Amino acid sequence: MLHTAIGFTLGALFFQRLPVLPPSWWLLLFPIAVFSWRRFPAFRLLPALALGMLWSLAFALITGPAKIPPATLGQDIKVTGRIQQIPKNGRQSSSFLFAAGQLEHGQKQYKGDWLFRLSWYDEVPDLVAGDRWQLRVRLKQAHGFMNPGGFDYEGWLYAQGVKYTGYVRGKGQRKMDSTPGLHRLRQAISAELASSIGSQRAAGVIRALVVGDRSALSTADRALFAATGTSHLMAISGLHVGLVSGLLFALVRWMWRRIPRLCRRWPANVAAAPAAMLGAMLYAALAGFSVPTQRALIMLGLVMLALLWRRKVSSLYTLSLALLLVIALNPLTLLSAGFWLSFVAVAVILTSVFGSARYRWLRIQFVVALGLLPILLVYQMNVALLSPLVNLVAIPVFGLFIVPVVLLASLLLFVWSAPAVWLLELAAKRLLLAMDGLQLAAEASPAWHGGSPGSLIALLLWIVGVALLLAPRGVPARWLGLPMLLPLLMPQRHLLPHGEFRFTLLDVGQGLSA
């Protein structure tokens, strides 16, 4: 399974690097790849690589964003559709995903299935997920700044199925109807949390923890979490889903063991598995089934199925199967840093939990930081040097004393408001104290903004070096892992020969800077 997962991942990754979409007749090779994968189990890496490419091609052909007639771009058109997810509201603007099924340009009408990212400036009405609107907009092809090492905004939009962006123009906008749904419920919970918590700062963080709405996080707080390596605490991911399911699993198992008659019918572990999975699914639903929660649910579901079937499944097999399923569901997740950060973190943790239990949690934090460093450098993300020590304290504080409290308060908020508000204020006080501690850690942490990995060779040496350091005792030449880490940490110097110069052109949005 490991070879298949690695081959499939490399194939899908190679496909995403292609400059143009291959012809559809490539899909005729799919049966040959499947036959080769089944017929030659000892050489499954190459057929799996081909399957990853072909599956990505089929996914792109089926789900690729529909094209809009070029004549309508840059012109005022009418679009009819529905607001998807929770809009991000600013002081004088709002941005939101808009699923449109009809376009009108003059006397022409176009039917299709589009997903736009729209902005609405000045006199923005109350926008709610699930509302159906007819809007007068101006669209353009999605694009981002083209600076090397910068954020790939266009790729980020494409991974969500967005090929066009635009903004609402003038008057004549008309709200048509509203439908209940998951994102509408999430927005209602987010609004209720904002009105029930006295501290605006704490409310922004709690909304991110409960429903994944990070629009109220201030720039200073985002920088604080980045500087301390705790940004993952603000994204509902495998850590949060695992904590919730683990707490429910332990609670149901403890209650089940109190009744011997029930234990004679089903073991406590088997009885606790469905409750833990249900709790994880509900929490993932609050997050809008974001990509990180999907990964966590797949891995957790495999573990719980093994418990229900009373079979032992290796952690490596579970990780490999989860990797296959995540990419099969959406190969575009390979484009996100979160995909690599989450899977590499889990892989590193699985290799570091074995051995002596002494200082295990501290060891896990350091090896995770070591293993994730190349990915942070590749994606030009900040590196927090004290993150292992900070997370050693922050993860238990958030996971045990803040997240469970705010989730319980959110469940009570629409049923019994008085205790819910009291619990929220209690969590807010704890949260502000924790953020004060993070501020002290950020001030004490040396600033290192990372940089380019320099070369592919340096990156590969780092990966091999980390693998050697994490290898079990008895593996020869483990000490070679340390010198292999040095090339990635050394500053890259690009000296120019005499008589030559370097010219840098920066894309700054409205123009260019040379």
Coordinates of C-alpha atoms in Angstrom, one line a residue:
M1 CA 0.0 0.0 0.0
L2 CA 2.9 2.4 0.7
H3 CA 4.4 2.0 -2.8
T4 CA 0.9 2.5 -4.3
A5 CA 0.3 5.7 -2.2
I6 CA 3.7 7.2 -3.0
G7 CA 3.4 6.4 -6.8
F8 CA -0.2 7.8 -6.9
T9 CA 0.9 11.0 -5.1
L10 CA 3.9 11.5 -7.4
G11 CA 1.7 11.0 -10.5
A12 CA -0.9 13.5 -9.3
L13 CA 1.8 16.0 -8.4
F14 CA 3.6 15.6 -11.7
F15 CA 0.2 16.2 -13.5
Q16 CA -0.3 19.5 -11.5
R17 CA 3.0 20.7 -12.8
L18 CA 2.1 20.3 -16.5
P19 CA 1.8 23.7 -18.3
V20 CA -1.3 22.6 -20.3
L21 CA -4.0 20.0 -20.0
P22 CA -3.1 16.7 -21.8
P23 CA -5.5 15.4 -24.5
S24 CA -8.5 13.3 -23.3
W25 CA -7.4 10.2 -25.2
W26 CA -4.8 9.7 -22.5
L27 CA -7.6 8.2 -20.5
L28 CA -7.6 5.2 -22.8
L29 CA -4.4 4.1 -21.0
F30 CA -6.3 3.8 -17.7
P31 CA -7.3 0.1 -18.1
I32 CA -3.6 -0.8 -19.0
A33 CA -2.4 1.0 -15.8
V34 CA -4.9 -0.8 -13.7
F35 CA -4.0 -4.2 -15.2
S36 CA -0.3 -3.5 -14.7
W37 CA -0.9 -2.5 -11.1
R38 CA -2.8 -5.7 -10.3
R39 CA -0.6 -8.1 -12.5
F40 CA 2.8 -7.0 -11.2
P41 CA 2.5 -6.4 -7.4
A42 CA 6.2 -6.2 -7.0
F43 CA 6.5 -3.2 -9.3
R44 CA 3.4 -1.2 -8.4
L45 CA 5.2 2.1 -8.1
L46 CA 5.2 2.9 -11.9
P47 CA 1.6 1.8 -12.6
A48 CA 0.5 3.8 -9.5
L49 CA 2.3 6.8 -10.8
A50 CA 0.4 6.5 -14.1
L51 CA -2.9 6.0 -12.3
G52 CA -2.2 9.2 -10.3
M53 CA -1.7 11.2 -13.5
L54 CA -4.7 9.7 -15.3
W55 CA -7.0 10.1 -12.4
S56 CA -6.0 13.8 -12.1
L57 CA -6.7 14.2 -15.8
A58 CA -10.2 12.7 -15.5
F59 CA -10.9 14.9 -12.4
A60 CA -9.8 18.0 -14.3
L61 CA -12.0 17.2 -17.3
I62 CA -15.1 16.5 -15.2
T63 CA -14.9 19.2 -12.6
G64 CA -12.9 21.9 -14.4
P65 CA -14.4 25.4 -14.1
A66 CA -16.7 26.2 -17.1
K67 CA -15.4 28.8 -19.5
I68 CA -17.2 32.2 -20.0
P69 CA -17.4 33.8 -23.4
P70 CA -14.5 36.3 -23.6
A71 CA -16.9 39.0 -24.8
T72 CA -18.6 39.2 -21.4
L73 CA -15.3 39.7 -19.4
G74 CA -14.8 43.2 -18.3
Q75 CA -18.4 44.1 -19.2
D76 CA -21.4 44.6 -16.9
I77 CA -23.4 41.4 -16.8
K78 CA -26.2 40.0 -14.7
V79 CA -25.5 36.8 -12.7
T80 CA -28.0 34.7 -10.8
G81 CA -26.9 32.3 -8.1
R82 CA -26.4 31.6 -4.5
I83 CA -23.9 32.7 -1.8
Q84 CA -21.6 29.8 -0.8
Q85 CA -19.9 29.5 2.6
I86 CA -19.7 32.4 5.1
P87 CA -18.9 35.8 3.5
K88 CA -15.9 37.7 4.8
N89 CA -17.1 41.0 5.9
G90 CA -14.7 44.0 6.3
R91 CA -15.4 47.6 7.3
Q92 CA -16.5 48.8 3.9
S93 CA -16.5 45.7 1.8
S94 CA -17.4 42.0 1.7
S95 CA -16.0 39.1 -0.3
F96 CA -17.8 35.8 -0.9
L97 CA -18.1 32.8 -3.1
F98 CA -21.0 32.9 -5.5
A99 CA -22.3 29.8 -7.3
A100 CA -24.0 31.1 -10.5
G101 CA -26.1 29.1 -12.9
Q102 CA -27.1 31.9 -15.3
L103 CA -25.5 34.8 -17.0
E104 CA -27.1 37.6 -18.9
H105 CA -25.2 39.9 -21.3
G106 CA -27.4 42.2 -23.3
Q107 CA -30.0 40.0 -25.0
K108 CA -27.9 36.8 -24.6
Q109 CA -28.3 34.3 -21.8
Y110 CA -25.8 31.6 -20.8
K111 CA -26.5 28.5 -18.7
G112 CA -23.8 26.8 -16.8
D113 CA -22.2 26.0 -13.4
W114 CA -19.7 28.6 -12.3
L115 CA -18.2 29.5 -8.9
F116 CA -17.0 33.2 -8.7
R117 CA -15.2 35.0 -6.0
L118 CA -16.9 38.4 -5.8
S119 CA -16.3 41.6 -3.8
W120 CA -18.9 44.1 -2.8
Y121 CA -17.8 47.6 -1.9
D122 CA -19.7 50.4 -0.2
E123 CA -23.3 50.1 1.2
V124 CA -22.9 46.3 1.5
P125 CA -26.2 44.6 2.5
D126 CA -26.4 41.8 5.0
L127 CA -25.1 38.9 3.1
V128 CA -25.9 35.4 4.4
A129 CA -24.8 32.0 3.1
G130 CA -27.6 30.3 1.3
D131 CA -29.2 33.6 0.0
R132 CA -30.0 33.7 -3.7
W133 CA -29.3 36.9 -5.5
Q134 CA -29.4 38.5 -8.9
L135 CA -26.3 40.7 -9.2
R136 CA -24.8 43.1 -11.7
V137 CA -21.1 42.3 -11.8
R138 CA -18.0 42.8 -13.8
L139 CA -15.8 39.6 -14.1
K140 CA -12.2 38.9 -15.1
Q141 CA -9.9 36.0 -15.3
A142 CA -8.5 35.0 -11.9
H143 CA -4.9 35.9 -11.5
G144 CA -2.5 36.8 -8.7
F145 CA 0.8 38.6 -8.4
M146 CA 3.5 36.9 -10.4
N147 CA 6.4 37.5 -8.0
P148 CA 8.6 34.4 -7.4
G149 CA 8.2 33.0 -3.9
G150 CA 5.0 34.9 -3.4
F151 CA 1.5 33.5 -2.5
D152 CA 0.0 31.7 -5.5
Y153 CA -3.4 33.4 -5.3
E154 CA -4.5 32.1 -8.7
G155 CA -3.6 28.5 -7.8
W156 CA -5.4 28.9 -4.5
L157 CA -8.5 30.0 -6.3
Y158 CA -8.2 27.2 -8.9
A159 CA -8.0 24.6 -6.1
Q160 CA -11.4 25.8 -4.9
G161 CA -12.9 25.6 -8.4
V162 CA -12.8 29.4 -9.0
K163 CA -11.6 30.6 -12.4
Y164 CA -13.1 34.1 -12.4
T165 CA -13.2 36.9 -9.9
G166 CA -15.1 40.1 -10.0
Y167 CA -17.0 42.8 -8.1
V168 CA -20.6 44.0 -7.8
R169 CA -21.3 47.2 -9.7
G170 CA -23.9 49.9 -9.3
K171 CA -27.5 49.3 -8.3
G172 CA -30.1 46.9 -9.4
Q173 CA -29.1 44.0 -7.1
R174 CA -32.0 41.9 -6.1
K175 CA -32.3 39.3 -3.3
M176 CA -34.6 36.5 -4.5
D177 CA -34.9 33.8 -1.8
S178 CA -33.1 32.0 1.0
T179 CA -32.6 28.4 1.8
P180 CA -31.4 26.7 5.0
G181 CA -28.1 24.9 4.9
L182 CA -24.9 24.0 6.7
H183 CA -23.1 27.3 6.0
R184 CA -26.1 29.3 6.9
L185 CA -26.1 27.5 10.3
R186 CA -22.4 28.1 10.7
Q187 CA -22.8 31.8 10.0
A188 CA -25.7 32.0 12.6
I189 CA -23.5 30.4 15.2
S190 CA -20.6 32.7 14.4
A191 CA -22.8 35.8 14.7
E192 CA -24.3 34.5 18.0
L193 CA -20.8 33.9 19.4
A194 CA -19.7 37.5 18.4
S195 CA -22.6 39.0 20.2
S196 CA -22.3 36.8 23.3
I197 CA -18.6 37.5 24.1
G198 CA -17.5 40.8 25.5
S199 CA -14.0 40.8 24.2
Q200 CA -13.8 41.4 20.4
R201 CA -10.4 39.9 20.3
A202 CA -11.4 36.7 22.1
A203 CA -14.6 36.5 20.0
G204 CA -12.6 36.5 16.8
V205 CA -10.4 33.6 18.0
I206 CA -13.4 31.6 19.4
R207 CA -15.3 31.9 16.1
A208 CA -12.3 30.5 14.3
L209 CA -12.1 27.6 16.8
V210 CA -15.8 26.7 16.6
V211 CA -16.9 27.3 13.0
G212 CA -13.6 28.0 11.2
D213 CA -14.6 31.7 10.6
R214 CA -11.3 33.5 10.7
S215 CA -12.5 36.8 9.2
A216 CA -12.6 38.5 12.6
L217 CA -9.0 37.7 13.4
S218 CA -6.9 40.8 13.5
T219 CA -3.7 41.2 11.5
A220 CA -1.8 41.5 14.8
D221 CA -3.2 38.2 16.1
R222 CA -2.5 36.4 12.8
A223 CA 1.1 37.6 13.0
L224 CA 1.3 36.5 16.7
F225 CA 0.2 32.9 15.9
A226 CA 2.6 32.8 12.9
A227 CA 5.5 34.1 15.0
T228 CA 5.0 31.4 17.7
G229 CA 4.2 28.5 15.2
T230 CA 0.7 28.1 16.6
S231 CA -1.3 29.1 13.4
H232 CA -2.5 25.5 13.2
L233 CA -4.5 26.1 16.4
M234 CA -6.7 28.5 14.5
A235 CA -7.5 26.1 11.7
I236 CA -9.9 23.3 12.5
S237 CA -7.7 20.4 11.5
G238 CA -6.8 16.9 12.5
L239 CA -5.6 18.2 15.9
H240 CA -8.9 19.6 16.9
V241 CA -11.0 16.8 15.4
G242 CA -8.7 14.2 17.0
L243 CA -9.1 15.9 20.4
V244 CA -12.9 16.1 20.2
S245 CA -13.2 12.4 19.1
G246 CA -10.6 11.3 21.7
L247 CA -12.5 13.0 24.5
L248 CA -15.8 11.5 23.4
F249 CA -14.2 8.1 23.0
A250 CA -12.7 8.2 26.5
L251 CA -16.0 9.4 28.0
V252 CA -18.3 6.8 26.3
R253 CA -15.8 4.0 27.1
W254 CA -15.7 5.0 30.7
M255 CA -19.5 5.1 31.0
W256 CA -19.9 1.8 29.1
R257 CA -17.5 0.1 31.5
R258 CA -19.7 1.1 34.4
I259 CA -22.4 -1.3 33.2
P260 CA -21.2 -4.9 33.1
R261 CA -24.2 -6.1 31.1
L262 CA -23.4 -3.9 28.2
C263 CA -19.8 -5.0 28.2
R264 CA -20.9 -8.6 27.8
R265 CA -22.6 -7.6 24.6
W266 CA -20.0 -5.3 23.1
P267 CA -16.5 -4.3 24.3
A268 CA -16.2 -0.7 25.5
N269 CA -13.8 0.2 22.7
V270 CA -16.3 -1.0 20.1
A271 CA -19.2 0.9 21.7
A272 CA -17.2 4.1 22.0
A273 CA -16.0 4.1 18.3
P274 CA -19.3 5.3 16.7
A275 CA -19.8 8.0 19.3
A276 CA -16.2 9.3 18.7
M277 CA -16.8 9.3 14.9
L278 CA -20.1 11.0 15.2
G279 CA -18.6 13.8 17.3
A280 CA -15.8 14.2 14.8
M281 CA -18.2 14.5 12.0
L282 CA -20.3 17.1 13.8
Y283 CA -17.2 19.2 14.5
A284 CA -16.1 18.8 10.9
A285 CA -19.5 20.0 9.8
L286 CA -19.1 23.1 12.0
A287 CA -15.9 23.8 10.0
G288 CA -17.8 23.4 6.7
F289 CA -16.0 20.1 6.0
S290 CA -12.8 22.0 5.1
V291 CA -10.0 20.1 3.4
P292 CA -8.0 19.6 6.7
T293 CA -11.1 18.2 8.4
Q294 CA -11.7 15.8 5.5
R295 CA -8.2 14.4 5.9
A296 CA -8.8 14.0 9.6
L297 CA -12.1 12.3 9.1
I298 CA -10.7 9.8 6.6
M299 CA -7.9 8.8 8.9
L300 CA -10.1 8.7 11.9
G301 CA -12.8 6.6 10.1
L302 CA -10.2 4.0 9.1
V303 CA -9.1 3.7 12.7
M304 CA -12.6 3.4 14.0
L305 CA -13.5 0.8 11.3
A306 CA -10.6 -1.3 12.5
L307 CA -11.9 -1.1 16.0
L308 CA -15.4 -2.1 14.9
W309 CA -14.1 -5.0 12.9
R310 CA -11.7 -5.8 15.8
R311 CA -8.7 -6.0 13.5
K312 CA -5.3 -4.6 14.0
V313 CA -4.2 -2.2 11.2
S314 CA -0.8 -0.8 11.0
S315 CA -0.5 3.0 11.3
L316 CA 1.6 3.1 8.1
Y317 CA -1.2 1.3 6.2
T318 CA -3.8 3.7 7.6
L319 CA -1.7 6.7 6.6
S320 CA -1.1 5.3 3.1
L321 CA -4.8 4.6 2.5
A322 CA -5.8 8.0 3.8
L323 CA -3.3 9.6 1.5
L324 CA -4.8 7.7 -1.5
L325 CA -8.4 8.6 -0.6
V326 CA -7.7 12.3 0.0
I327 CA -6.0 12.7 -3.4
A328 CA -8.6 10.6 -5.1
L329 CA -11.4 12.8 -3.7
N330 CA -9.6 16.0 -4.9
P331 CA -6.2 15.9 -6.6
L332 CA -6.0 19.7 -6.3
T333 CA -5.4 19.4 -2.5
L334 CA -1.8 18.7 -3.5
L335 CA -1.4 22.4 -4.3
S336 CA -2.0 23.5 -0.7
A337 CA 0.7 23.7 1.9
G338 CA -1.8 22.4 4.5
F339 CA -1.9 19.0 2.6
W340 CA 1.9 18.5 3.0
L341 CA 2.1 19.9 6.5
S342 CA -0.6 17.6 7.8
F343 CA 0.6 14.4 6.2
V344 CA 4.2 15.0 6.9
A345 CA 3.4 15.9 10.5
V346 CA 1.4 12.7 11.0
A347 CA 4.2 10.6 9.4
V348 CA 6.8 12.1 11.6
I349 CA 4.7 11.7 14.7
L350 CA 4.2 8.0 13.9
T351 CA 7.9 7.5 13.7
S352 CA 8.6 9.3 17.0
V353 CA 6.0 7.8 19.3
F354 CA 7.9 4.5 19.6
G355 CA 10.8 3.9 22.0
S356 CA 11.1 5.2 25.5
A357 CA 8.2 7.1 27.0
R358 CA 10.6 9.5 28.7
Y359 CA 10.3 13.0 27.3
R360 CA 8.2 11.6 24.5
W361 CA 6.0 14.7 24.0
L362 CA 9.0 17.0 23.9
R363 CA 10.7 14.7 21.4
I364 CA 7.6 14.7 19.2
Q365 CA 7.4 18.5 19.1
F366 CA 11.1 18.8 18.1
V367 CA 11.0 16.1 15.4
V368 CA 7.7 17.6 13.9
A369 CA 9.4 21.0 13.7
L370 CA 12.4 19.4 12.1
G371 CA 10.4 17.5 9.6
L372 CA 8.2 20.4 8.6
L373 CA 11.0 22.9 8.1
P374 CA 11.6 22.1 4.4
I375 CA 7.9 22.5 3.6
L376 CA 7.9 25.9 5.4
L377 CA 10.9 27.0 3.4
V378 CA 9.5 25.8 0.1
Y379 CA 6.2 27.7 0.6
Q380 CA 8.1 30.8 1.9
M381 CA 6.4 30.6 5.3
N382 CA 7.7 32.0 8.6
V383 CA 9.8 29.6 10.8
A384 CA 9.2 29.9 14.6
L385 CA 12.4 28.7 16.3
L386 CA 10.7 28.3 19.7
S387 CA 7.6 26.6 18.2
P388 CA 8.4 23.1 19.7
L389 CA 8.5 24.6 23.3
V390 CA 5.5 26.9 22.7
N391 CA 3.3 24.1 21.2
L392 CA 4.3 21.8 24.1
V393 CA 2.2 24.1 26.3
A394 CA -0.2 25.7 23.9
I395 CA -1.7 22.4 22.5
P396 CA -2.8 21.1 25.9
V397 CA -4.1 24.5 27.0
F398 CA -6.2 25.0 23.8
G399 CA -7.1 21.3 23.5
L400 CA -8.2 20.6 27.1
F401 CA -9.2 24.0 28.6
I402 CA -10.5 26.1 25.7
V403 CA -11.8 24.1 22.7
P404 CA -14.0 21.7 24.8
V405 CA -15.5 24.6 26.7
V406 CA -16.4 26.7 23.7
L407 CA -17.9 23.7 21.9
L408 CA -20.1 22.9 24.9
A409 CA -21.1 26.5 25.1
S410 CA -22.0 26.6 21.4
L411 CA -24.2 23.6 21.8
L412 CA -26.0 25.3 24.7
L413 CA -26.2 28.7 23.1
F414 CA -29.5 28.2 21.3
V415 CA -31.0 26.0 24.1
W416 CA -29.9 27.5 27.4
S417 CA -28.2 30.9 26.9
A418 CA -27.3 31.8 30.5
P419 CA -24.8 29.0 31.2
A420 CA -23.6 29.2 27.6
V421 CA -22.7 32.9 27.9
W422 CA -21.0 32.1 31.3
L423 CA -18.9 29.3 29.7
L424 CA -18.0 31.6 26.8
E425 CA -16.8 34.3 29.1
L426 CA -14.8 31.8 31.1
A427 CA -13.2 30.5 27.9
A428 CA -12.5 34.1 26.7
K429 CA -10.6 34.9 29.9
R430 CA -8.5 31.7 29.6
L431 CA -7.9 32.5 25.9
L432 CA -6.7 36.0 26.6
L433 CA -4.3 34.7 29.3
A434 CA -3.0 32.1 26.8
M435 CA -2.5 34.8 24.1
D436 CA -0.6 37.0 26.6
G437 CA 1.7 34.0 27.1
L438 CA 2.1 33.7 23.3
Q439 CA 3.0 37.4 23.1
L440 CA 5.8 36.8 25.6
A441 CA 7.0 33.8 23.6
A442 CA 6.9 35.8 20.4
E443 CA 9.0 38.6 22.0
A444 CA 11.6 36.1 23.2
S445 CA 11.7 34.0 20.0
P446 CA 14.5 34.9 17.5
A447 CA 13.0 36.1 14.2
W448 CA 13.7 34.0 11.2
H449 CA 11.6 34.4 8.1
G450 CA 13.1 31.4 6.4
G451 CA 14.1 31.6 2.8
S452 CA 14.5 29.7 -0.4
P453 CA 15.6 26.0 0.0
G454 CA 18.4 26.9 -2.4
S455 CA 18.4 23.8 -4.6
L456 CA 16.6 20.5 -5.0
I457 CA 19.7 18.7 -3.9
A458 CA 19.7 20.6 -0.5
L459 CA 16.0 19.7 -0.1
L460 CA 16.5 16.0 -0.8
L461 CA 19.5 15.9 1.6
W462 CA 17.3 17.4 4.3
I463 CA 14.6 14.8 3.7
V464 CA 17.1 11.9 3.8
G465 CA 18.8 13.4 6.9
V466 CA 15.5 13.7 8.8
A467 CA 14.6 10.1 7.8
L468 CA 18.0 8.9 9.2
L469 CA 17.6 10.8 12.4
L470 CA 14.1 9.4 12.9
A471 CA 15.2 5.8 12.0
P472 CA 15.0 3.2 14.8
R473 CA 18.1 2.5 16.9
G474 CA 20.4 0.1 15.2
V475 CA 20.2 1.6 11.8
P476 CA 23.8 2.1 10.6
A477 CA 25.1 5.6 9.9
R478 CA 22.3 7.5 11.7
W479 CA 24.7 10.2 12.6
L480 CA 25.0 11.1 8.9
G481 CA 21.6 12.8 9.2
L482 CA 23.1 15.8 11.1
P483 CA 25.5 17.0 8.4
M484 CA 22.8 16.4 5.7
L485 CA 20.7 19.1 7.4
L486 CA 23.4 21.8 7.1
P487 CA 23.1 22.8 3.4
L488 CA 19.4 23.8 3.8
L489 CA 20.3 26.1 6.8
M490 CA 23.3 27.8 5.1
P491 CA 22.5 31.1 3.4
Q492 CA 22.5 30.9 -0.3
R493 CA 24.9 33.3 -2.0
H494 CA 24.4 34.1 -5.7
L495 CA 27.5 36.0 -6.8
L496 CA 27.4 37.7 -10.2
P497 CA 30.4 37.5 -12.6
H498 CA 32.2 40.8 -13.3
G499 CA 30.3 42.9 -15.8
E500 CA 26.8 41.3 -15.3
F501 CA 23.8 42.6 -13.3
R502 CA 20.6 41.3 -11.9
F503 CA 17.2 42.9 -12.8
T504 CA 14.2 42.3 -10.6
L505 CA 10.7 43.2 -11.7
L506 CA 8.0 43.1 -9.0
D507 CA 4.2 42.8 -9.7
V508 CA 2.5 45.3 -7.3
G509 CA -1.0 45.0 -8.6
Q510 CA -1.7 48.3 -10.3
G511 CA 1.8 48.5 -11.9
L512 CA 5.3 47.1 -11.9
S513 CA 8.3 48.0 -9.7
A514 CA 11.7 47.5 -11.2

